[in-house]
């Protein structure tokens, strides 16, 4: 071989990728990648003169190894120790001979995440909920965690007919999810998007899984979605919507008033009658999720179309079935 040729190992070592590309390849969001580096020293990407991270193929294999170990339930301190032991064998032969993971397929969150969130709500356990969130964000973006884990967990809990402190647990989890939805809503790049306010008017109830699903649908439609606090007077809600510069105001209720207002705070008002599909017995609970998806998604699509038309947007495509 000519002295000017590069070996495969040398070529690979120069194939450096930015953090966004690595996130797409591995399915681990950039926030988690930075945390693995800063908090746990699990990965050590190189830096450009401007300070941007660059990852080698070896770094990507390490990330995939961390995913594998974390999914098995191993803690980060143990993962760091194991990676150090594996790194002592730097020949690379054992690692290269191991089966190669799919590098471009998104990584699905473990099924246990749903169970952990549901169990945390049943037990009213904030510590377990924080642990589930930390695990989820190793696999999912904040949007994915909100949609695929939190709202789904709330929907499945709403389908249950009886468990201790059911109403309290639903309120507690719904309020937590609402906070996470507001976190997602304030992601960079949304400040200039038209503001759509969602107002929950169901008496004595927090935002339901259907109402929170409407939030994610409008967020996907590239609106800056705001959730009004519950318990405010009409004047307070109007003032808050005006301060936010609302371009559309959605009011959630199970029954529409006889003379509903059509505009408030300078924004058109839309009434979205999302049904609360609470099964009366365990037999009804069997098909609850299918009924929820069919009826609520139909109402959500109608609401999306109304908002899009009012703001001069193209009609949104219906959500794909789960």
PDB file of C-alpha atoms in Angstrom:
ATOM      1  CA  UNK A   1       0.000   0.000   0.000  1.00  0.00           C
ATOM      2  CA  UNK A   2       1.264   3.448  -0.846  1.00  0.00           C
ATOM      3  CA  UNK A   3       2.334   5.662   2.014  1.00  0.00           C
ATOM      4  CA  UNK A   4      -0.169   8.274   0.823  1.00  0.00           C
ATOM      5  CA  UNK A   5      -3.141   5.909   1.264  1.00  0.00           C
ATOM      6  CA  UNK A   6      -5.209   5.875   4.448  1.00  0.00           C
ATOM      7  CA  UNK A   7      -6.168   2.741   6.297  1.00  0.00           C
ATOM      8  CA  UNK A   8      -9.849   2.119   7.032  1.00  0.00           C
ATOM      9  CA  UNK A   9      -9.229   2.946  10.684  1.00  0.00           C
ATOM     10  CA  UNK A  10      -7.616   6.268   9.754  1.00  0.00           C
ATOM     11  CA  UNK A  11     -10.459   7.105   7.370  1.00  0.00           C
ATOM     12  CA  UNK A  12     -13.029   6.343  10.067  1.00  0.00           C
ATOM     13  CA  UNK A  13     -11.223   8.459  12.625  1.00  0.00           C
ATOM     14  CA  UNK A  14     -11.577  11.503  10.363  1.00  0.00           C
ATOM     15  CA  UNK A  15     -15.321  10.955   9.694  1.00  0.00           C
ATOM     16  CA  UNK A  16     -16.454  13.423  12.333  1.00  0.00           C
ATOM     17  CA  UNK A  17     -20.127  14.333  12.643  1.00  0.00           C
ATOM     18  CA  UNK A  18     -21.877  17.242  14.408  1.00  0.00           C
ATOM     19  CA  UNK A  19     -24.204  16.598  17.326  1.00  0.00           C
ATOM     20  CA  UNK A  20     -27.384  16.999  15.264  1.00  0.00           C
ATOM     21  CA  UNK A  21     -26.323  14.254  12.856  1.00  0.00           C
ATOM     22  CA  UNK A  22     -25.350  11.963  15.713  1.00  0.00           C
ATOM     23  CA  UNK A  23     -28.728  12.577  17.333  1.00  0.00           C
ATOM     24  CA  UNK A  24     -30.484  11.534  14.119  1.00  0.00           C
ATOM     25  CA  UNK A  25     -28.350   8.407  13.785  1.00  0.00           C
ATOM     26  CA  UNK A  26     -28.675   7.205  17.369  1.00  0.00           C
ATOM     27  CA  UNK A  27     -32.072   8.589  18.366  1.00  0.00           C
ATOM     28  CA  UNK A  28     -30.566  10.281  21.446  1.00  0.00           C
ATOM     29  CA  UNK A  29     -31.482  13.950  21.655  1.00  0.00           C
ATOM     30  CA  UNK A  30     -28.678  16.560  21.871  1.00  0.00           C
ATOM     31  CA  UNK A  31     -29.571  17.554  25.434  1.00  0.00           C
ATOM     32  CA  UNK A  32     -28.967  13.993  26.594  1.00  0.00           C
ATOM     33  CA  UNK A  33     -25.726  13.685  24.629  1.00  0.00           C
ATOM     34  CA  UNK A  34     -24.397  16.804  26.345  1.00  0.00           C
ATOM     35  CA  UNK A  35     -25.493  15.479  29.732  1.00  0.00           C
ATOM     36  CA  UNK A  36     -23.708  12.172  29.162  1.00  0.00           C
ATOM     37  CA  UNK A  37     -20.567  14.152  28.474  1.00  0.00           C
ATOM     38  CA  UNK A  38     -20.780  16.834  31.174  1.00  0.00           C
ATOM     39  CA  UNK A  39     -22.346  14.965  34.072  1.00  0.00           C
ATOM     40  CA  UNK A  40     -21.083  11.444  33.585  1.00  0.00           C
ATOM     41  CA  UNK A  41     -18.021  11.736  31.314  1.00  0.00           C
ATOM     42  CA  UNK A  42     -19.342   8.825  29.260  1.00  0.00           C
ATOM     43  CA  UNK A  43     -18.380  10.265  25.876  1.00  0.00           C
ATOM     44  CA  UNK A  44     -15.623  12.644  24.895  1.00  0.00           C
ATOM     45  CA  UNK A  45     -16.233  14.268  21.508  1.00  0.00           C
ATOM     46  CA  UNK A  46     -13.624  16.501  19.966  1.00  0.00           C
ATOM     47  CA  UNK A  47     -14.245  20.233  19.586  1.00  0.00           C
ATOM     48  CA  UNK A  48     -13.837  22.655  16.726  1.00  0.00           C
ATOM     49  CA  UNK A  49     -11.972  25.939  17.379  1.00  0.00           C
ATOM     50  CA  UNK A  50     -15.429  27.502  17.857  1.00  0.00           C
ATOM     51  CA  UNK A  51     -16.305  24.917  20.517  1.00  0.00           C
ATOM     52  CA  UNK A  52     -18.746  22.790  18.517  1.00  0.00           C
ATOM     53  CA  UNK A  53     -18.785  19.081  19.276  1.00  0.00           C
ATOM     54  CA  UNK A  54     -17.709  16.560  16.644  1.00  0.00           C
ATOM     55  CA  UNK A  55     -18.255  12.828  17.069  1.00  0.00           C
ATOM     56  CA  UNK A  56     -16.266   9.982  15.541  1.00  0.00           C
ATOM     57  CA  UNK A  57     -17.646   6.577  14.542  1.00  0.00           C
ATOM     58  CA  UNK A  58     -16.115   5.222  17.756  1.00  0.00           C
ATOM     59  CA  UNK A  59     -18.084   7.829  19.710  1.00  0.00           C
ATOM     60  CA  UNK A  60     -21.277   6.690  17.979  1.00  0.00           C
ATOM     61  CA  UNK A  61     -20.570   3.075  18.904  1.00  0.00           C
ATOM     62  CA  UNK A  62     -20.040   4.198  22.504  1.00  0.00           C
ATOM     63  CA  UNK A  63     -23.380   6.008  22.477  1.00  0.00           C
ATOM     64  CA  UNK A  64     -25.098   2.901  21.147  1.00  0.00           C
ATOM     65  CA  UNK A  65     -23.392   0.855  23.863  1.00  0.00           C
ATOM     66  CA  UNK A  66     -24.657   3.294  26.522  1.00  0.00           C
ATOM     67  CA  UNK A  67     -28.173   2.927  25.127  1.00  0.00           C
ATOM     68  CA  UNK A  68     -27.920  -0.850  25.334  1.00  0.00           C
ATOM     69  CA  UNK A  69     -26.686  -0.796  28.933  1.00  0.00           C
ATOM     70  CA  UNK A  70     -29.188   1.842  30.075  1.00  0.00           C
ATOM     71  CA  UNK A  71     -32.068  -0.157  28.593  1.00  0.00           C
ATOM     72  CA  UNK A  72     -30.953  -3.140  30.668  1.00  0.00           C
ATOM     73  CA  UNK A  73     -31.421  -1.010  33.802  1.00  0.00           C
ATOM     74  CA  UNK A  74     -27.770  -0.283  34.563  1.00  0.00           C
ATOM     75  CA  UNK A  75     -27.006   3.007  36.332  1.00  0.00           C
ATOM     76  CA  UNK A  76     -24.691   5.607  34.846  1.00  0.00           C
ATOM     77  CA  UNK A  77     -21.957   5.047  37.424  1.00  0.00           C
ATOM     78  CA  UNK A  78     -21.900   1.365  36.509  1.00  0.00           C
ATOM     79  CA  UNK A  79     -21.981   2.202  32.808  1.00  0.00           C
ATOM     80  CA  UNK A  80     -18.971   4.505  33.226  1.00  0.00           C
ATOM     81  CA  UNK A  81     -17.036   1.765  35.045  1.00  0.00           C
ATOM     82  CA  UNK A  82     -17.913  -0.837  32.424  1.00  0.00           C
ATOM     83  CA  UNK A  83     -16.977   1.456  29.535  1.00  0.00           C
ATOM     84  CA  UNK A  84     -13.630   2.090  31.197  1.00  0.00           C
ATOM     85  CA  UNK A  85     -13.016  -1.646  31.468  1.00  0.00           C
ATOM     86  CA  UNK A  86     -14.019  -2.216  27.860  1.00  0.00           C
ATOM     87  CA  UNK A  87     -11.833   0.701  26.802  1.00  0.00           C
ATOM     88  CA  UNK A  88      -8.787  -0.938  28.333  1.00  0.00           C
ATOM     89  CA  UNK A  89      -8.892  -3.397  25.447  1.00  0.00           C
ATOM     90  CA  UNK A  90      -8.088  -0.828  22.777  1.00  0.00           C
ATOM     91  CA  UNK A  91      -7.262  -3.281  20.035  1.00  0.00           C
ATOM     92  CA  UNK A  92     -10.797  -2.817  18.770  1.00  0.00           C
ATOM     93  CA  UNK A  93     -11.016  -6.404  17.582  1.00  0.00           C
ATOM     94  CA  UNK A  94     -13.568  -7.527  20.127  1.00  0.00           C
ATOM     95  CA  UNK A  95     -15.759  -4.475  19.581  1.00  0.00           C
ATOM     96  CA  UNK A  96     -15.471  -4.656  15.780  1.00  0.00           C
ATOM     97  CA  UNK A  97     -16.431  -8.306  15.769  1.00  0.00           C
ATOM     98  CA  UNK A  98     -19.571  -7.652  17.806  1.00  0.00           C
ATOM     99  CA  UNK A  99     -22.834  -7.435  15.867  1.00  0.00           C
ATOM    100  CA  UNK A 100     -23.267  -3.940  14.490  1.00  0.00           C
ATOM    101  CA  UNK A 101     -26.407  -2.143  15.620  1.00  0.00           C
ATOM    102  CA  UNK A 102     -28.635  -0.425  13.105  1.00  0.00           C
ATOM    103  CA  UNK A 103     -27.197   3.070  12.919  1.00  0.00           C
ATOM    104  CA  UNK A 104     -29.973   4.915  11.190  1.00  0.00           C
ATOM    105  CA  UNK A 105     -33.084   3.409  12.776  1.00  0.00           C
ATOM    106  CA  UNK A 106     -34.765   5.466  15.494  1.00  0.00           C
ATOM    107  CA  UNK A 107     -34.589   3.899  18.910  1.00  0.00           C
ATOM    108  CA  UNK A 108     -37.960   3.145  20.488  1.00  0.00           C
ATOM    109  CA  UNK A 109     -38.459   3.887  24.160  1.00  0.00           C
ATOM    110  CA  UNK A 110     -38.741   0.876  26.452  1.00  0.00           C
ATOM    111  CA  UNK A 111     -42.342  -0.217  27.107  1.00  0.00           C
ATOM    112  CA  UNK A 112     -41.606   0.033  30.819  1.00  0.00           C
ATOM    113  CA  UNK A 113     -41.615   3.843  30.564  1.00  0.00           C
ATOM    114  CA  UNK A 114     -45.391   3.909  30.176  1.00  0.00           C
ATOM    115  CA  UNK A 115     -45.765   1.536  33.100  1.00  0.00           C
ATOM    116  CA  UNK A 116     -43.451   3.639  35.268  1.00  0.00           C
ATOM    117  CA  UNK A 117     -45.330   6.874  34.566  1.00  0.00           C
ATOM    118  CA  UNK A 118     -48.660   5.176  35.245  1.00  0.00           C
ATOM    119  CA  UNK A 119     -47.358   3.628  38.454  1.00  0.00           C
ATOM    120  CA  UNK A 120     -45.989   7.003  39.574  1.00  0.00           C
ATOM    121  CA  UNK A 121     -49.435   8.552  39.098  1.00  0.00           C
ATOM    122  CA  UNK A 122     -51.180   5.736  40.941  1.00  0.00           C
ATOM    123  CA  UNK A 123     -48.719   6.029  43.838  1.00  0.00           C
ATOM    124  CA  UNK A 124     -48.514   9.855  43.631  1.00  0.00           C
ATOM    125  CA  UNK A 125     -44.740   9.411  43.552  1.00  0.00           C
ATOM    126  CA  UNK A 126     -42.854  12.464  42.177  1.00  0.00           C
ATOM    127  CA  UNK A 127     -39.489  10.733  42.555  1.00  0.00           C
ATOM    128  CA  UNK A 128     -40.534   7.867  40.282  1.00  0.00           C
ATOM    129  CA  UNK A 129     -41.915  10.348  37.753  1.00  0.00           C
ATOM    130  CA  UNK A 130     -38.591  12.235  37.673  1.00  0.00           C
ATOM    131  CA  UNK A 131     -36.720   8.955  37.215  1.00  0.00           C
ATOM    132  CA  UNK A 132     -38.998   7.952  34.352  1.00  0.00           C
ATOM    133  CA  UNK A 133     -38.437  11.337  32.703  1.00  0.00           C
ATOM    134  CA  UNK A 134     -34.648  11.070  32.967  1.00  0.00           C
ATOM    135  CA  UNK A 135     -34.793   7.634  31.339  1.00  0.00           C
ATOM    136  CA  UNK A 136     -37.245   8.752  28.644  1.00  0.00           C
ATOM    137  CA  UNK A 137     -35.076  11.672  27.560  1.00  0.00           C
ATOM    138  CA  UNK A 138     -32.256   9.263  26.795  1.00  0.00           C
ATOM    139  CA  UNK A 139     -34.469   7.854  24.033  1.00  0.00           C
ATOM    140  CA  UNK A 140     -36.889  10.571  23.050  1.00  0.00           C
ATOM    141  CA  UNK A 141     -37.066  14.261  22.296  1.00  0.00           C
ATOM    142  CA  UNK A 142     -39.178  16.309  24.730  1.00  0.00           C
ATOM    143  CA  UNK A 143     -41.959  16.282  22.107  1.00  0.00           C
ATOM    144  CA  UNK A 144     -41.759  12.508  21.803  1.00  0.00           C
ATOM    145  CA  UNK A 145     -41.757  12.065  25.568  1.00  0.00           C
ATOM    146  CA  UNK A 146     -44.856  14.268  25.830  1.00  0.00           C
ATOM    147  CA  UNK A 147     -46.763  12.523  23.057  1.00  0.00           C
ATOM    148  CA  UNK A 148     -45.649   8.895  23.249  1.00  0.00           C
ATOM    149  CA  UNK A 149     -45.286   8.474  26.992  1.00  0.00           C
ATOM    150  CA  UNK A 150     -47.024  11.127  29.087  1.00  0.00           C
ATOM    151  CA  UNK A 151     -50.254  11.697  27.165  1.00  0.00           C
ATOM    152  CA  UNK A 152     -50.562   8.010  26.353  1.00  0.00           C
ATOM    153  CA  UNK A 153     -50.119   7.142  30.036  1.00  0.00           C
ATOM    154  CA  UNK A 154     -52.799   9.667  31.007  1.00  0.00           C
ATOM    155  CA  UNK A 155     -55.194   8.246  28.420  1.00  0.00           C
ATOM    156  CA  UNK A 156     -54.673   4.703  29.659  1.00  0.00           C
ATOM    157  CA  UNK A 157     -55.224   5.806  33.241  1.00  0.00           C
ATOM    158  CA  UNK A 158     -58.421   7.615  32.247  1.00  0.00           C
ATOM    159  CA  UNK A 159     -59.583   4.282  30.824  1.00  0.00           C
ATOM    160  CA  UNK A 160     -59.279   2.568  34.194  1.00  0.00           C
ATOM    161  CA  UNK A 161     -62.515   2.446  36.130  1.00  0.00           C
ATOM    162  CA  UNK A 162     -61.155   2.243  39.663  1.00  0.00           C
ATOM    163  CA  UNK A 163     -57.916   2.595  41.570  1.00  0.00           C
ATOM    164  CA  UNK A 164     -57.138   4.274  44.886  1.00  0.00           C
ATOM    165  CA  UNK A 165     -57.241   8.074  44.678  1.00  0.00           C
ATOM    166  CA  UNK A 166     -58.098   7.897  40.975  1.00  0.00           C
ATOM    167  CA  UNK A 167     -59.352  11.469  40.610  1.00  0.00           C
ATOM    168  CA  UNK A 168     -56.425  12.855  42.580  1.00  0.00           C
ATOM    169  CA  UNK A 169     -53.911  10.850  40.558  1.00  0.00           C
ATOM    170  CA  UNK A 170     -55.402  12.023  37.258  1.00  0.00           C
ATOM    171  CA  UNK A 171     -55.288  15.660  38.345  1.00  0.00           C
ATOM    172  CA  UNK A 172     -51.717  15.309  39.604  1.00  0.00           C
ATOM    173  CA  UNK A 173     -50.449  13.685  36.411  1.00  0.00           C
ATOM    174  CA  UNK A 174     -52.393  16.077  34.154  1.00  0.00           C
ATOM    175  CA  UNK A 175     -50.866  19.095  35.885  1.00  0.00           C
ATOM    176  CA  UNK A 176     -47.393  17.618  35.486  1.00  0.00           C
ATOM    177  CA  UNK A 177     -48.010  16.970  31.780  1.00  0.00           C
ATOM    178  CA  UNK A 178     -49.346  20.503  31.338  1.00  0.00           C
ATOM    179  CA  UNK A 179     -46.042  21.825  32.687  1.00  0.00           C
ATOM    180  CA  UNK A 180     -44.101  19.661  30.257  1.00  0.00           C
ATOM    181  CA  UNK A 181     -46.324  20.824  27.393  1.00  0.00           C
ATOM    182  CA  UNK A 182     -45.513  24.434  28.237  1.00  0.00           C
ATOM    183  CA  UNK A 183     -41.819  23.522  28.189  1.00  0.00           C
ATOM    184  CA  UNK A 184     -42.240  22.076  24.683  1.00  0.00           C
ATOM    185  CA  UNK A 185     -44.278  25.108  23.568  1.00  0.00           C
ATOM    186  CA  UNK A 186     -41.452  27.484  24.458  1.00  0.00           C
ATOM    187  CA  UNK A 187     -38.860  25.622  22.384  1.00  0.00           C
ATOM    188  CA  UNK A 188     -36.552  27.846  20.296  1.00  0.00           C
ATOM    189  CA  UNK A 189     -38.095  29.014  17.045  1.00  0.00           C
ATOM    190  CA  UNK A 190     -41.705  29.161  18.246  1.00  0.00           C
ATOM    191  CA  UNK A 191     -41.724  32.742  19.519  1.00  0.00           C
ATOM    192  CA  UNK A 192     -42.557  34.152  16.074  1.00  0.00           C
ATOM    193  CA  UNK A 193     -45.288  31.596  15.310  1.00  0.00           C
ATOM    194  CA  UNK A 194     -48.981  32.587  15.621  1.00  0.00           C
ATOM    195  CA  UNK A 195     -50.178  32.104  19.197  1.00  0.00           C
ATOM    196  CA  UNK A 196     -53.092  29.713  19.721  1.00  0.00           C
ATOM    197  CA  UNK A 197     -54.540  29.608  23.230  1.00  0.00           C
ATOM    198  CA  UNK A 198     -56.262  26.507  24.608  1.00  0.00           C
ATOM    199  CA  UNK A 199     -58.671  27.085  27.476  1.00  0.00           C
ATOM    200  CA  UNK A 200     -60.015  24.162  29.546  1.00  0.00           C
ATOM    201  CA  UNK A 201     -63.536  24.972  30.780  1.00  0.00           C
ATOM    202  CA  UNK A 202     -64.603  21.496  31.928  1.00  0.00           C
ATOM    203  CA  UNK A 203     -65.801  22.074  35.518  1.00  0.00           C
ATOM    204  CA  UNK A 204     -63.629  20.502  38.172  1.00  0.00           C
ATOM    205  CA  UNK A 205     -61.337  18.798  35.667  1.00  0.00           C
ATOM    206  CA  UNK A 206     -57.733  19.384  34.580  1.00  0.00           C
ATOM    207  CA  UNK A 207     -56.687  19.073  30.955  1.00  0.00           C
ATOM    208  CA  UNK A 208     -57.679  15.621  29.707  1.00  0.00           C
ATOM    209  CA  UNK A 209     -55.591  13.390  27.462  1.00  0.00           C
ATOM    210  CA  UNK A 210     -57.730  14.598  24.550  1.00  0.00           C
ATOM    211  CA  UNK A 211     -57.071  18.252  25.337  1.00  0.00           C
ATOM    212  CA  UNK A 212     -53.343  17.626  25.622  1.00  0.00           C
ATOM    213  CA  UNK A 213     -53.405  15.667  22.371  1.00  0.00           C
ATOM    214  CA  UNK A 214     -54.950  18.756  20.756  1.00  0.00           C
ATOM    215  CA  UNK A 215     -51.961  20.721  22.059  1.00  0.00           C
ATOM    216  CA  UNK A 216     -49.497  18.371  20.323  1.00  0.00           C
ATOM    217  CA  UNK A 217     -51.495  18.452  17.076  1.00  0.00           C
ATOM    218  CA  UNK A 218     -51.466  22.256  16.963  1.00  0.00           C
ATOM    219  CA  UNK A 219     -47.802  22.261  17.955  1.00  0.00           C
ATOM    220  CA  UNK A 220     -47.131  19.989  14.973  1.00  0.00           C
ATOM    221  CA  UNK A 221     -49.029  22.502  12.831  1.00  0.00           C
ATOM    222  CA  UNK A 222     -46.291  25.034  13.723  1.00  0.00           C
ATOM    223  CA  UNK A 223     -48.322  27.194  16.082  1.00  0.00           C
ATOM    224  CA  UNK A 224     -47.078  28.605  19.368  1.00  0.00           C
ATOM    225  CA  UNK A 225     -49.615  26.922  21.643  1.00  0.00           C
ATOM    226  CA  UNK A 226     -50.378  28.315  25.094  1.00  0.00           C
ATOM    227  CA  UNK A 227     -52.413  26.583  27.798  1.00  0.00           C
ATOM    228  CA  UNK A 228     -54.452  28.891  29.999  1.00  0.00           C
ATOM    229  CA  UNK A 229     -54.367  28.143  33.741  1.00  0.00           C
ATOM    230  CA  UNK A 230     -57.579  26.672  35.083  1.00  0.00           C
ATOM    231  CA  UNK A 231     -59.630  28.494  37.712  1.00  0.00           C
ATOM    232  CA  UNK A 232     -59.289  32.003  36.273  1.00  0.00           C
ATOM    233  CA  UNK A 233     -62.190  34.384  35.872  1.00  0.00           C
ATOM    234  CA  UNK A 234     -63.375  35.321  32.398  1.00  0.00           C
ATOM    235  CA  UNK A 235     -61.693  38.721  32.763  1.00  0.00           C
ATOM    236  CA  UNK A 236     -58.406  37.145  33.829  1.00  0.00           C
ATOM    237  CA  UNK A 237     -58.434  34.656  30.961  1.00  0.00           C
ATOM    238  CA  UNK A 238     -59.192  37.424  28.486  1.00  0.00           C
ATOM    239  CA  UNK A 239     -56.381  39.559  29.855  1.00  0.00           C
ATOM    240  CA  UNK A 240     -53.891  36.698  29.642  1.00  0.00           C
ATOM    241  CA  UNK A 241     -54.917  35.813  26.084  1.00  0.00           C
ATOM    242  CA  UNK A 242     -54.514  39.468  25.120  1.00  0.00           C
ATOM    243  CA  UNK A 243     -51.076  39.694  26.766  1.00  0.00           C
ATOM    244  CA  UNK A 244     -49.973  36.592  24.876  1.00  0.00           C
ATOM    245  CA  UNK A 245     -51.145  38.112  21.593  1.00  0.00           C
ATOM    246  CA  UNK A 246     -53.510  35.231  20.823  1.00  0.00           C
ATOM    247  CA  UNK A 247     -54.475  34.826  17.187  1.00  0.00           C
ATOM    248  CA  UNK A 248     -56.962  32.051  17.971  1.00  0.00           C
ATOM    249  CA  UNK A 249     -58.645  30.959  21.196  1.00  0.00           C
ATOM    250  CA  UNK A 250     -59.874  27.380  21.635  1.00  0.00           C
ATOM    251  CA  UNK A 251     -62.263  26.626  24.468  1.00  0.00           C
ATOM    252  CA  UNK A 252     -62.609  23.026  25.585  1.00  0.00           C
ATOM    253  CA  UNK A 253     -65.881  21.933  27.108  1.00  0.00           C
ATOM    254  CA  UNK A 254     -68.188  18.933  27.062  1.00  0.00           C
ATOM    255  CA  UNK A 255     -71.212  21.099  26.262  1.00  0.00           C
ATOM    256  CA  UNK A 256     -71.347  24.271  24.200  1.00  0.00           C
ATOM    257  CA  UNK A 257     -73.138  27.307  25.685  1.00  0.00           C
ATOM    258  CA  UNK A 258     -76.431  28.360  24.142  1.00  0.00           C
ATOM    259  CA  UNK A 259     -74.928  31.680  22.999  1.00  0.00           C
ATOM    260  CA  UNK A 260     -71.187  31.072  22.648  1.00  0.00           C
ATOM    261  CA  UNK A 261     -68.927  34.038  22.056  1.00  0.00           C
ATOM    262  CA  UNK A 262     -67.294  34.139  18.639  1.00  0.00           C
ATOM    263  CA  UNK A 263     -64.365  36.392  19.528  1.00  0.00           C
ATOM    264  CA  UNK A 264     -62.489  37.619  22.597  1.00  0.00           C
ATOM    265  CA  UNK A 265     -59.231  39.454  23.248  1.00  0.00           C
ATOM    266  CA  UNK A 266     -59.090  40.294  19.535  1.00  0.00           C
ATOM    267  CA  UNK A 267     -59.024  36.607  18.527  1.00  0.00           C
ATOM    268  CA  UNK A 268     -61.650  34.286  17.027  1.00  0.00           C
ATOM    269  CA  UNK A 269     -63.006  31.784  19.567  1.00  0.00           C
ATOM    270  CA  UNK A 270     -63.580  28.138  18.675  1.00  0.00           C
ATOM    271  CA  UNK A 271     -65.426  25.631  20.841  1.00  0.00           C
ATOM    272  CA  UNK A 272     -64.034  22.107  20.821  1.00  0.00           C
ATOM    273  CA  UNK A 273     -66.331  19.560  22.443  1.00  0.00           C
ATOM    274  CA  UNK A 274     -63.868  16.828  23.343  1.00  0.00           C
ATOM    275  CA  UNK A 275     -65.812  14.004  24.988  1.00  0.00           C
ATOM    276  CA  UNK A 276     -64.604  12.648  28.309  1.00  0.00           C
ATOM    277  CA  UNK A 277     -64.633   8.936  27.597  1.00  0.00           C
ATOM    278  CA  UNK A 278     -64.839   7.609  31.102  1.00  0.00           C
ATOM    279  CA  UNK A 279     -65.895   3.947  31.128  1.00  0.00           C
ATOM    280  CA  UNK A 280     -68.575   3.021  33.632  1.00  0.00           C
ATOM    281  CA  UNK A 281     -67.328  -0.520  34.145  1.00  0.00           C
ATOM    282  CA  UNK A 282     -64.427  -2.793  33.235  1.00  0.00           C
ATOM    283  CA  UNK A 283     -66.259  -4.193  30.200  1.00  0.00           C
ATOM    284  CA  UNK A 284     -66.475  -0.744  28.644  1.00  0.00           C
ATOM    285  CA  UNK A 285     -62.808  -0.141  29.438  1.00  0.00           C
ATOM    286  CA  UNK A 286     -61.781  -2.880  27.025  1.00  0.00           C
ATOM    287  CA  UNK A 287     -62.498  -0.782  23.921  1.00  0.00           C
ATOM    288  CA  UNK A 288     -61.913   2.600  25.574  1.00  0.00           C
ATOM    289  CA  UNK A 289     -58.656   3.400  23.793  1.00  0.00           C
ATOM    290  CA  UNK A 290     -60.057   2.642  20.356  1.00  0.00           C
ATOM    291  CA  UNK A 291     -63.121   4.796  21.019  1.00  0.00           C
ATOM    292  CA  UNK A 292     -60.930   7.579  22.416  1.00  0.00           C
ATOM    293  CA  UNK A 293     -58.712   7.625  19.350  1.00  0.00           C
ATOM    294  CA  UNK A 294     -61.615   7.593  16.911  1.00  0.00           C
ATOM    295  CA  UNK A 295     -63.910  10.167  18.539  1.00  0.00           C
ATOM    296  CA  UNK A 296     -61.361  12.531  20.023  1.00  0.00           C
ATOM    297  CA  UNK A 297     -59.101  12.548  16.971  1.00  0.00           C
ATOM    298  CA  UNK A 298     -62.095  13.426  14.788  1.00  0.00           C
ATOM    299  CA  UNK A 299     -62.903  16.410  17.023  1.00  0.00           C
ATOM    300  CA  UNK A 300     -59.254  17.458  17.118  1.00  0.00           C
ATOM    301  CA  UNK A 301     -59.033  17.397  13.328  1.00  0.00           C
ATOM    302  CA  UNK A 302     -62.150  19.573  13.040  1.00  0.00           C
ATOM    303  CA  UNK A 303     -60.649  22.082  15.482  1.00  0.00           C
ATOM    304  CA  UNK A 304     -57.327  22.134  13.601  1.00  0.00           C
ATOM    305  CA  UNK A 305     -59.130  22.848  10.341  1.00  0.00           C
ATOM    306  CA  UNK A 306     -61.076  25.737  11.898  1.00  0.00           C
ATOM    307  CA  UNK A 307     -57.910  27.352  13.255  1.00  0.00           C
ATOM    308  CA  UNK A 308     -56.026  26.886   9.984  1.00  0.00           C
ATOM    309  CA  UNK A 309     -58.856  28.459   7.977  1.00  0.00           C
ATOM    310  CA  UNK A 310     -59.155  31.433  10.339  1.00  0.00           C
ATOM    311  CA  UNK A 311     -55.431  32.143  10.151  1.00  0.00           C
ATOM    312  CA  UNK A 312     -55.107  31.588   6.419  1.00  0.00           C
ATOM    313  CA  UNK A 313     -53.207  28.328   6.689  1.00  0.00           C
ATOM    314  CA  UNK A 314     -53.651  25.256   4.445  1.00  0.00           C
ATOM    315  CA  UNK A 315     -55.912  22.576   5.882  1.00  0.00           C
ATOM    316  CA  UNK A 316     -53.780  20.221   8.020  1.00  0.00           C
ATOM    317  CA  UNK A 317     -53.518  16.574   7.046  1.00  0.00           C
ATOM    318  CA  UNK A 318     -55.302  14.192   9.419  1.00  0.00           C
ATOM    319  CA  UNK A 319     -53.117  12.549  12.037  1.00  0.00           C
ATOM    320  CA  UNK A 320     -51.910   9.087  11.114  1.00  0.00           C
ATOM    321  CA  UNK A 321     -53.428   6.317  13.223  1.00  0.00           C
ATOM    322  CA  UNK A 322     -51.161   5.072  15.992  1.00  0.00           C
TER     323      UNK A 322
END
